[in-house]
Short mmCIF file of C-alpha atoms in Angstrom, two decimals:
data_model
loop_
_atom_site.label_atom_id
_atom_site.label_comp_id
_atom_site.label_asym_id
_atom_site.label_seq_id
_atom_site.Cartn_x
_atom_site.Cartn_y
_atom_site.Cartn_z
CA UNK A 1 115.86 47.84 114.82
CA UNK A 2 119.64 47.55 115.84
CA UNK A 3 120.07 47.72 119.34
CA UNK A 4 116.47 46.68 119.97
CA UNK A 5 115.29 43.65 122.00
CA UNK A 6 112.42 41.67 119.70
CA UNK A 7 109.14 41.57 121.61
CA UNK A 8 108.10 37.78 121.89
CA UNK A 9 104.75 36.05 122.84
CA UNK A 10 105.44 32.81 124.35
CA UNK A 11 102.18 30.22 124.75
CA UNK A 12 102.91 27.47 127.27
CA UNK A 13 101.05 24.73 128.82
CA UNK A 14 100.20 21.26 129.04
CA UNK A 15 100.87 18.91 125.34
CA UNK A 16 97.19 18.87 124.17
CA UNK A 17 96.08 22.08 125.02
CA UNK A 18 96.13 23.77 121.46
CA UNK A 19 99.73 26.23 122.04
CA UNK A 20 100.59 25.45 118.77
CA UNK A 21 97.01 25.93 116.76
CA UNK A 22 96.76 29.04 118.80
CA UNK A 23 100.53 30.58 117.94
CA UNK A 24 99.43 29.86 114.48
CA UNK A 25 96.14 31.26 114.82
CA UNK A 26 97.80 34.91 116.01
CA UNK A 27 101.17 34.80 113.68
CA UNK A 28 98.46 34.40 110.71
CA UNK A 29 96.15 37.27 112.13
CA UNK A 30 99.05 39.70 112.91
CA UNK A 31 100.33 39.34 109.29
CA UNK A 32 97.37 39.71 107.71
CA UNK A 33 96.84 43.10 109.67
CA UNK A 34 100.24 44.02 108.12
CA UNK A 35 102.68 43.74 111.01
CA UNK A 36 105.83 42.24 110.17
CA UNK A 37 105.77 38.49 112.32
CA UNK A 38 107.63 35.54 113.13
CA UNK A 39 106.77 32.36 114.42
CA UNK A 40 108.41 29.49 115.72
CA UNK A 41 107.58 25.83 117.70
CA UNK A 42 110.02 25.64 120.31
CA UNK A 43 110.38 22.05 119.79
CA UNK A 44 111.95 22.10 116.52
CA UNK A 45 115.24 23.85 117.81
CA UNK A 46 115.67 21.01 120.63
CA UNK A 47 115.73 17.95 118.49
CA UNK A 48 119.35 16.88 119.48
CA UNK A 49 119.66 13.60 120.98
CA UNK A 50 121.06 12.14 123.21
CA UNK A 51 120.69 15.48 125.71
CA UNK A 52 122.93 16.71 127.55
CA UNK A 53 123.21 15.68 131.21
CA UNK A 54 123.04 18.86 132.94
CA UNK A 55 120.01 20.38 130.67
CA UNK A 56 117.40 17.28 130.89
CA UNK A 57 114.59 18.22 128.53
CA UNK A 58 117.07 20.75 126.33
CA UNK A 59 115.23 23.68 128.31
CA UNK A 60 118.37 25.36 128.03
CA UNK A 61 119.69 25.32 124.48
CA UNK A 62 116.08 25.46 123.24
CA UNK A 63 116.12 28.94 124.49
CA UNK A 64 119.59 29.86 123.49
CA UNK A 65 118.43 28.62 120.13
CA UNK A 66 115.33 30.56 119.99
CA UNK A 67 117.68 33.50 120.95
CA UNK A 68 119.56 33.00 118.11
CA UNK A 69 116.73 32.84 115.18
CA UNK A 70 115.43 35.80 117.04
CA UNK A 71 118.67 37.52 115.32
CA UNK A 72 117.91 35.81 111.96
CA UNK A 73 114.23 37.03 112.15
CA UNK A 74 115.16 40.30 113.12
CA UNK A 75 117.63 40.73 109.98
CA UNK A 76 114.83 39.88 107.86
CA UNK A 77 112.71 42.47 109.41
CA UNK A 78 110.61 41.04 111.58
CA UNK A 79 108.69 43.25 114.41
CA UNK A 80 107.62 40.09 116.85
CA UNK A 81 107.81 36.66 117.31
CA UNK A 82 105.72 34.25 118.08
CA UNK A 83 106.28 31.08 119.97
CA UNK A 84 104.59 27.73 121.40
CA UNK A 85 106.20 24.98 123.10
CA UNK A 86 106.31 23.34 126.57
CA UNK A 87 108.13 24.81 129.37
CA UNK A 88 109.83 23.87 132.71
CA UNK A 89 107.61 23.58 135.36
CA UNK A 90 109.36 24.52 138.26
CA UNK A 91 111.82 27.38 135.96
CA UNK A 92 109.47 28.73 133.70
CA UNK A 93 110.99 30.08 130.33
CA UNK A 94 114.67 31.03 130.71
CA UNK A 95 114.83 34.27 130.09
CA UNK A 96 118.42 35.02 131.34
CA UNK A 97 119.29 32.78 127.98
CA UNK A 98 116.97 35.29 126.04
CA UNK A 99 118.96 38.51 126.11
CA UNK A 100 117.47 39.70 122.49
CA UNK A 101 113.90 39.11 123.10
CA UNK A 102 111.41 40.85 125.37
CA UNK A 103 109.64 37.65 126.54
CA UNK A 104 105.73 37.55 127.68
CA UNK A 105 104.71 34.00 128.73
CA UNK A 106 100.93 33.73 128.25
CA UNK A 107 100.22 30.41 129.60
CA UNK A 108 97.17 27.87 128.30
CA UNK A 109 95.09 25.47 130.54
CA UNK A 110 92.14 23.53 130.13
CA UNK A 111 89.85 21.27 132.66
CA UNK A 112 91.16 18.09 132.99
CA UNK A 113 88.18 16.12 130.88
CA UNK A 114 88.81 18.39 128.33
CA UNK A 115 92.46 17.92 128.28
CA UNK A 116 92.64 14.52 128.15
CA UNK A 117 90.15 14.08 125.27
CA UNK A 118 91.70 16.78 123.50
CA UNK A 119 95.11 14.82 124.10
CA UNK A 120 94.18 11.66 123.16
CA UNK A 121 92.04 13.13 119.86
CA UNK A 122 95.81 14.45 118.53
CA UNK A 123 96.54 10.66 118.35
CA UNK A 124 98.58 11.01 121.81
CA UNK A 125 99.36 7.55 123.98
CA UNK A 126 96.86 6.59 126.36
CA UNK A 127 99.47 5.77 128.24
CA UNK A 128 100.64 8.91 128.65
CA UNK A 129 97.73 10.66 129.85
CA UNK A 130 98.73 10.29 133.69
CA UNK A 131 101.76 12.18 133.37
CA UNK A 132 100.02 14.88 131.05
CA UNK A 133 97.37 15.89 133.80
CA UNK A 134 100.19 15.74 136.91
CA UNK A 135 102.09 18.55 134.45
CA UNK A 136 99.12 20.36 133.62
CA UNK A 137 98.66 20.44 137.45
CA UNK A 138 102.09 21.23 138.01
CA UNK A 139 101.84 24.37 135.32
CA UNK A 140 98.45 25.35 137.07
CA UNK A 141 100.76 25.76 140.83
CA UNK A 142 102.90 27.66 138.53
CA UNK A 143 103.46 31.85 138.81
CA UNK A 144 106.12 31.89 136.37
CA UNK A 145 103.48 33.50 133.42
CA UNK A 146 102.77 37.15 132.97
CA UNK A 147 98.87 35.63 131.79
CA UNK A 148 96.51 32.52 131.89
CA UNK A 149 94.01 31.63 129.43
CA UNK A 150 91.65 28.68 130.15
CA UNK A 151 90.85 27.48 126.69
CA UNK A 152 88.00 24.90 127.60
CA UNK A 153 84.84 25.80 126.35
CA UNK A 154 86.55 28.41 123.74
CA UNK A 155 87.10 28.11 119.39
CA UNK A 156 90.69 29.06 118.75
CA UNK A 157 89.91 32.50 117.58
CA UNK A 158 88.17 33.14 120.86
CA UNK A 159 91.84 31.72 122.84
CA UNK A 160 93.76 33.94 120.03
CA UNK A 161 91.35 37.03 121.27
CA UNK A 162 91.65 36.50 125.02
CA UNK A 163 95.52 36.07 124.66
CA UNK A 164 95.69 39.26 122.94
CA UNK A 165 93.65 40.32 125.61
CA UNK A 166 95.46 39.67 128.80
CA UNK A 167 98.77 40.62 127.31
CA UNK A 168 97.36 44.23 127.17
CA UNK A 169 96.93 44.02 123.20
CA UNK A 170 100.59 42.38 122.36
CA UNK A 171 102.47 43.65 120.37
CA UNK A 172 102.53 47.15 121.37
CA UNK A 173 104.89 48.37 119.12
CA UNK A 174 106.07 51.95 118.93
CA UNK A 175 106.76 53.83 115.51
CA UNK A 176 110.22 52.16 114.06
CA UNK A 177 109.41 49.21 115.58
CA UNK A 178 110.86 49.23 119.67
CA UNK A 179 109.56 47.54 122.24
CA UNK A 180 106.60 48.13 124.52
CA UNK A 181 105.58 45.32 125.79
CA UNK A 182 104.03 43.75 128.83
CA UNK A 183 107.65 42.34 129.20
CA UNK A 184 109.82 45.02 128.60
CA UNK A 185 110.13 45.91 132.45
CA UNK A 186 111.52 42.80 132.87
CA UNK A 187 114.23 43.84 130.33
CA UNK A 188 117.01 45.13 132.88
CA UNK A 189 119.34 47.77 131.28
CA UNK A 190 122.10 45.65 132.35
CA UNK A 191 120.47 42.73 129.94
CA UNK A 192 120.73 45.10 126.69
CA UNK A 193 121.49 42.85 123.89
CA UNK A 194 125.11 41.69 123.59
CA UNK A 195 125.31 41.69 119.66
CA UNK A 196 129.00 41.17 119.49
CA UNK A 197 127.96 37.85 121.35
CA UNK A 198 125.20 37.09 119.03
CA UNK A 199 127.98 37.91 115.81
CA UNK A 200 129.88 35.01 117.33
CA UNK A 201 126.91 32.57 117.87
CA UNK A 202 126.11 32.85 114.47
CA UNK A 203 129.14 33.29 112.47
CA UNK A 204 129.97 30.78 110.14
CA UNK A 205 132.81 28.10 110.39
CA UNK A 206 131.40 25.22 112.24
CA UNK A 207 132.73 21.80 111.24
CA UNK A 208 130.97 18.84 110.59
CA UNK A 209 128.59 16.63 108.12
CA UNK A 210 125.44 18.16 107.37
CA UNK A 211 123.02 15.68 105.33
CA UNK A 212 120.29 18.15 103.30
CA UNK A 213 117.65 15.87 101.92
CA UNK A 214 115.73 18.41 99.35
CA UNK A 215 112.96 17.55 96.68
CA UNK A 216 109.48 18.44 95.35
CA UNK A 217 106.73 19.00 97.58
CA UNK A 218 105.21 15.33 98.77
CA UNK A 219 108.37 13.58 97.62
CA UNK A 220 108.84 12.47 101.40
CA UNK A 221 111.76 14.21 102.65
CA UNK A 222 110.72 14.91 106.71
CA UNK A 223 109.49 11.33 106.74
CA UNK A 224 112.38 9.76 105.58
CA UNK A 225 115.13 12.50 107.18
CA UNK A 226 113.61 11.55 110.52
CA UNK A 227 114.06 7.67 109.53
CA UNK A 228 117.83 8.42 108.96
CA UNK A 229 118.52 10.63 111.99
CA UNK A 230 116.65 7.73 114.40
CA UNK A 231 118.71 5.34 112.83
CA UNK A 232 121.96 7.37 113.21
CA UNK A 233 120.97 8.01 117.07
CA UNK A 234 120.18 4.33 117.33
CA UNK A 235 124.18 3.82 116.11
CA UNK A 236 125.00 5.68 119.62
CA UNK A 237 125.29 8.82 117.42
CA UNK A 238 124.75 12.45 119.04
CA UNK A 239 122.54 13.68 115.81
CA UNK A 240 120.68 16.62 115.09
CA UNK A 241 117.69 16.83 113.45
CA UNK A 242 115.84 20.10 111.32
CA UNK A 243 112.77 20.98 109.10
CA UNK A 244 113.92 24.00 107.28
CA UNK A 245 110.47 25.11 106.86
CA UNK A 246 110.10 25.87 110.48
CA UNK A 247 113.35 27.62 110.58
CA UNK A 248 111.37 30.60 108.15
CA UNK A 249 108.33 31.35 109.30
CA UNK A 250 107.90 35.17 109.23
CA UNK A 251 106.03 37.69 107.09
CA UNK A 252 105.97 39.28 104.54
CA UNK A 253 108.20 37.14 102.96
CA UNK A 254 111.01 39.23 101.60
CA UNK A 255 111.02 40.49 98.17
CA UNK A 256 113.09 38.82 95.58
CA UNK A 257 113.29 35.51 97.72
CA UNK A 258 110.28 33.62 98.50
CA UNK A 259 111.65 30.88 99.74
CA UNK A 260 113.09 32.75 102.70
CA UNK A 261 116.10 31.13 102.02
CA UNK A 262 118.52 33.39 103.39
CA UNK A 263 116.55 33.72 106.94
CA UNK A 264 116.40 29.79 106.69
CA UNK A 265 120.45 29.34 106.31
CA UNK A 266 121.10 32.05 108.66
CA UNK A 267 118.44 30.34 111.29
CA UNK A 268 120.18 26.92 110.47
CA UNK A 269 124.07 28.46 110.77
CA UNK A 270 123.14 29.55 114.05
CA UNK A 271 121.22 26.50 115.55
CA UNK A 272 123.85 23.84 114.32
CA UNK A 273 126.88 25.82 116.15
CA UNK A 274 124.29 25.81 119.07
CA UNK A 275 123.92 21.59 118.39
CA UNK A 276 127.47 20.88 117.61
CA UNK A 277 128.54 22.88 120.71
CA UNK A 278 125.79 20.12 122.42
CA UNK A 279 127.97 17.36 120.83
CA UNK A 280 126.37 16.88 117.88
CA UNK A 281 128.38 14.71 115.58
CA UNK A 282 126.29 15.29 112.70
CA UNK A 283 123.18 17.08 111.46
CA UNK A 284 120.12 15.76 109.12
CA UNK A 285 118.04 18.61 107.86
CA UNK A 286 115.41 18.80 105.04
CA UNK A 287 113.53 21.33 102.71
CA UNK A 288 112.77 22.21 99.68
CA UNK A 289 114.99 24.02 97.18
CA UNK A 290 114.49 25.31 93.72
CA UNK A 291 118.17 26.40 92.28
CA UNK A 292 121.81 26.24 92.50
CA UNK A 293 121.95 30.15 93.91
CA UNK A 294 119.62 28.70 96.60
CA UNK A 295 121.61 26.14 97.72
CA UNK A 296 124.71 28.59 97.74
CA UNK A 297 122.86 30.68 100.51
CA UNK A 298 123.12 27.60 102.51
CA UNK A 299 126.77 26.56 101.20
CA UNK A 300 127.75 29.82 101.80
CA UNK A 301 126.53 29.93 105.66
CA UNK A 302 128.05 26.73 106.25
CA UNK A 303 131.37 26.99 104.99
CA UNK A 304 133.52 24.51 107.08
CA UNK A 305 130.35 21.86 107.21
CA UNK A 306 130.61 19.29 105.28
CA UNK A 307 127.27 19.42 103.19
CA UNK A 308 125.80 16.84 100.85
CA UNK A 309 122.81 17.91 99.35
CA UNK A 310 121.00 14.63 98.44
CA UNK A 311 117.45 15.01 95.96
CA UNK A 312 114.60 12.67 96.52
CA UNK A 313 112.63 11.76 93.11
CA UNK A 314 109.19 10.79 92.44
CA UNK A 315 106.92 10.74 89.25
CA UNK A 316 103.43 11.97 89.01
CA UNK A 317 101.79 9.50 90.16
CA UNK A 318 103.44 8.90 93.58
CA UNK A 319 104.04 12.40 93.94
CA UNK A 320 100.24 13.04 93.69
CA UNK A 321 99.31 10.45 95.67
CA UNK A 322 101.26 11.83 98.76
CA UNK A 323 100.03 15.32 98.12
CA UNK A 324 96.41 14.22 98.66
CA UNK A 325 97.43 11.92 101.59
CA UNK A 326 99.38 14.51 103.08
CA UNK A 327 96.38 17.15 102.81
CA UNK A 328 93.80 14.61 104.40
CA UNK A 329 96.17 14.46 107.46
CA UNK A 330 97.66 10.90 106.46
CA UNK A 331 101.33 12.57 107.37
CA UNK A 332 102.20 13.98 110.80
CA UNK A 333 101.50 16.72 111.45
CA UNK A 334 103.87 20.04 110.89
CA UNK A 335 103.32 23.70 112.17
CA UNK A 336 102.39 25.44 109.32
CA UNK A 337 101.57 22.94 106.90
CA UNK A 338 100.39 24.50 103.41
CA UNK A 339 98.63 21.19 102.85
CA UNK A 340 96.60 19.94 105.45
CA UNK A 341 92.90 21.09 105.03
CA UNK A 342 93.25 21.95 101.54
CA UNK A 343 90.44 20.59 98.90
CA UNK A 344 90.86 18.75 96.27
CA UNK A 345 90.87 20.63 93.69
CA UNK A 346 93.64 22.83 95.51
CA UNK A 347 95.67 19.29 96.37
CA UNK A 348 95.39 19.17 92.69
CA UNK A 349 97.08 21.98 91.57
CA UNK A 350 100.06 22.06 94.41
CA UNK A 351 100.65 18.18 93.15
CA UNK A 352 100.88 19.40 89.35
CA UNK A 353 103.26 22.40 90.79
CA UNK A 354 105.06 19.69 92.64
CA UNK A 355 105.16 17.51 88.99
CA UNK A 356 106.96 20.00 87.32
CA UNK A 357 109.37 21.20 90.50
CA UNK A 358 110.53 17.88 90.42
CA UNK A 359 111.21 17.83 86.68
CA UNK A 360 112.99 20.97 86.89
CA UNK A 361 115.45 19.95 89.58
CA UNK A 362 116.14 16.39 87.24
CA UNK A 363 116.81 18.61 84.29
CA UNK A 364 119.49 21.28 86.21
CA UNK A 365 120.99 18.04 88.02
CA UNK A 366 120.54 19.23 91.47
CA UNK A 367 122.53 17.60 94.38
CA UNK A 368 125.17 15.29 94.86
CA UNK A 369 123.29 12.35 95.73
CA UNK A 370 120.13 11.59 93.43
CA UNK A 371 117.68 8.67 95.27
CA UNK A 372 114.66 7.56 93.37
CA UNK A 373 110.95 6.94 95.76
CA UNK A 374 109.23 5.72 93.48
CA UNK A 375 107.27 2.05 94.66
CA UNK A 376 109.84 2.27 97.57
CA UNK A 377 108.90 2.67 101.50
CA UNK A 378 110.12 4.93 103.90
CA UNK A 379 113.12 2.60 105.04
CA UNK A 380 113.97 1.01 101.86
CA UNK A 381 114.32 4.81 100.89
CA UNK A 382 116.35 5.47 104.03
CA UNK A 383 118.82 2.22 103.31
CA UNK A 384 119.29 4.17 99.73
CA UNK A 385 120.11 7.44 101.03
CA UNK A 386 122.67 5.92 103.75
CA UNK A 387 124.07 3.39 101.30
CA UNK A 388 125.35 6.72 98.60
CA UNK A 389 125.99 8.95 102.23
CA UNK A 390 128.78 8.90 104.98
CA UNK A 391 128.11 9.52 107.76
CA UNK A 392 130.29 9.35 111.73
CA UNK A 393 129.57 5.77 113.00
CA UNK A 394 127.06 4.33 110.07
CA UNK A 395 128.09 1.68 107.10
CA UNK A 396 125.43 -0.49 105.10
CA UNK A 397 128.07 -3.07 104.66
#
């Protein structure tokens, strides 16, 4: 596909009105029918805080970000992406920061009753509801979307189907894999890709601490990354924060590394220059990781960072206790998470897998910082971490 813009399916709308459980519902439904698919929630490649001045709501390097993991998904061999996330209003999605993908903005509504109770079923603030209905009105004066798809008295298969069918059947992909899309004619020739651009974006050599907190499935790493990065932006730091997990969505996974590991540390390369450009002093990420080669993949795209890879530990017991919390939606909730849903038999068996993940990476010594969970909460766990940790503008003392 070199030279070739990557078609992607953008769902807007209102918070509440299913984008995400939708994108889901159609990145799982085009793998299955064998085409090669990416997906990714637009709000995990703004979490840099505090923004910048002149891009309130990180509009802007959301979409230079997505334009740069549309170069990592495209290397893995990826045919179309998939994305969800909220939008400007009164821009629309910022295509002119897009010059690799082929954007189609399908947006999502729903009456107002059914908005708010769908809102305030997520767990979202009452509170909040007022200024979710004057943006869902705002969206609906909108004409920035190639589609609409009112999704109130509809299942999310039946919104996945009517997506698919107001964007004439996306993707349309012809043989090879270039673009027809409903998009494409807003593709100007003079907006061909600039790859020489995109070799610099993502090219390694960025500066700057990187925190990695890895361990076994359930061990806690999101919830207790996110507990250090609030605490470093409470210090008056400019942090970045990133689930690895939802930097590798795409299928098939590529043979001979399912893990996705090398789309994941290109993805992350690429979205930290994009943060530290922001004036990120630092960067918090966590996911999972099995070996030393895979943490080379990461070393090895981050040369000039300075990484600390630090392991989270937990026994059986705790580590089975979280797995069956996590899978009764006790955690919060992640695009794309394996557990949620699951029975318990199935909880059973991914916290035995988890059991012996976590006594494989205690027997080959993984990371340079080793923090035990076990009994401990989520901040006790956090003072650990930070205590055995450096990083700009923190100390325990």
């Amino acid at each position: 596909m070199s030279g070739a813009v990557l078609p992607v399916l953008w769902l807007c709308g209102p918070p509440g009105v299913g984008k995400t459980t939708v994108a889901w519902a159609l990145y799982s439904d085009l793998a299955q029918a064998g085409i090669e698919t990416a997906f990714v929630d637009i709000d995990q490649l703004g979490i840099c805080y505090p923004e910048p001045a002149a891009d309130p709501g990180r509009h802007r390097m959301k979409a230079r970000n997505l334009d740069a993991v549309v170069a990592g998904f495209r290397a893995a061999g990826t045919r179309c992406l998939i994305v969800s996330g909220v939008v400007d209003s009164g821009q629309g999605v910022l295509i002119d920061q897009m010059p690799q993908a082929a954007v189609t903005v399908c947006r999502l509504r729903a009456d107002r009753d059914v908005l708010r109770q769908r809102f305030t079923d997520r767990g979202g603030p009452a509170e909040l509801i007022d200024e979710v209905l004057r943006e869902a009105d705002s969206l609906d004066a909108g004409t920035f979307a190639h589609a609409c798809v009112d999704t109130s008295d509809l299942t999310v298969n039946e919104v996945a189907r009517r997506v698919r069918e107001r964007t004439c059947g996306w993707p349309t992909l012809a043989p090879g894999g270039s673009v027809d899309t409903l998009a494409s004619t807003a593709v100007a020739a003079d907006r061909a890709p600039d790859l020489s651009r995109t070799s610099a974006r993502v090219s390694p050599g960025v500066e700057g601490p990187v925190l990695w907190l890895c361990g076994a499935t359930g061990v806690g790493k999101s919830t207790v990354g996110f507990e250090v990065y609030r605490r470093v932006l409470r210090a008056g730091i400019t942090a970045a924060y990133l689930d690895l997990d939802q930097l590798g969505f795409c299928r098939p996974v590529p043979g001979g590394d399912p893990g996705n590991h090398r789309a994941k540390a290109r993805n992350l390369s690429a979205v930290w220059r994009s943060y530290r450009a922001a004036g990120a002093q630092c960067l918090i990420t966590t996911g999972p990781v099995e070996d030393r080669s895979e943490v080379t993949a990461y070393a090895d795209a981050l040369p000039a960072a300075e990484l600390t890879l630090c392991r989270l530990h937990a026994g059986r017991e705790q580590l089975t206790q979280r797995v069956m919390l996590r899978g009764r939606g006790g955690s919060w909730a992640q695009p794309g998470d394996p557990l949620r849903g699951q029975s318990t038999p199935q909880l059973l068996r991914i916290a035995d897998h988890a059991v012996a993940s976590a006594a494989a990476l205690e027997d080959a010594g993984i990371g340079e910082v080793r923090i035990d969970t076990d009994g401990h909460t989520v901040e006790q766990v956090a003072d650990a971490v930070l205590a055995d940790v450096a990083l700009p503008g923190l100390s325990t003392s």
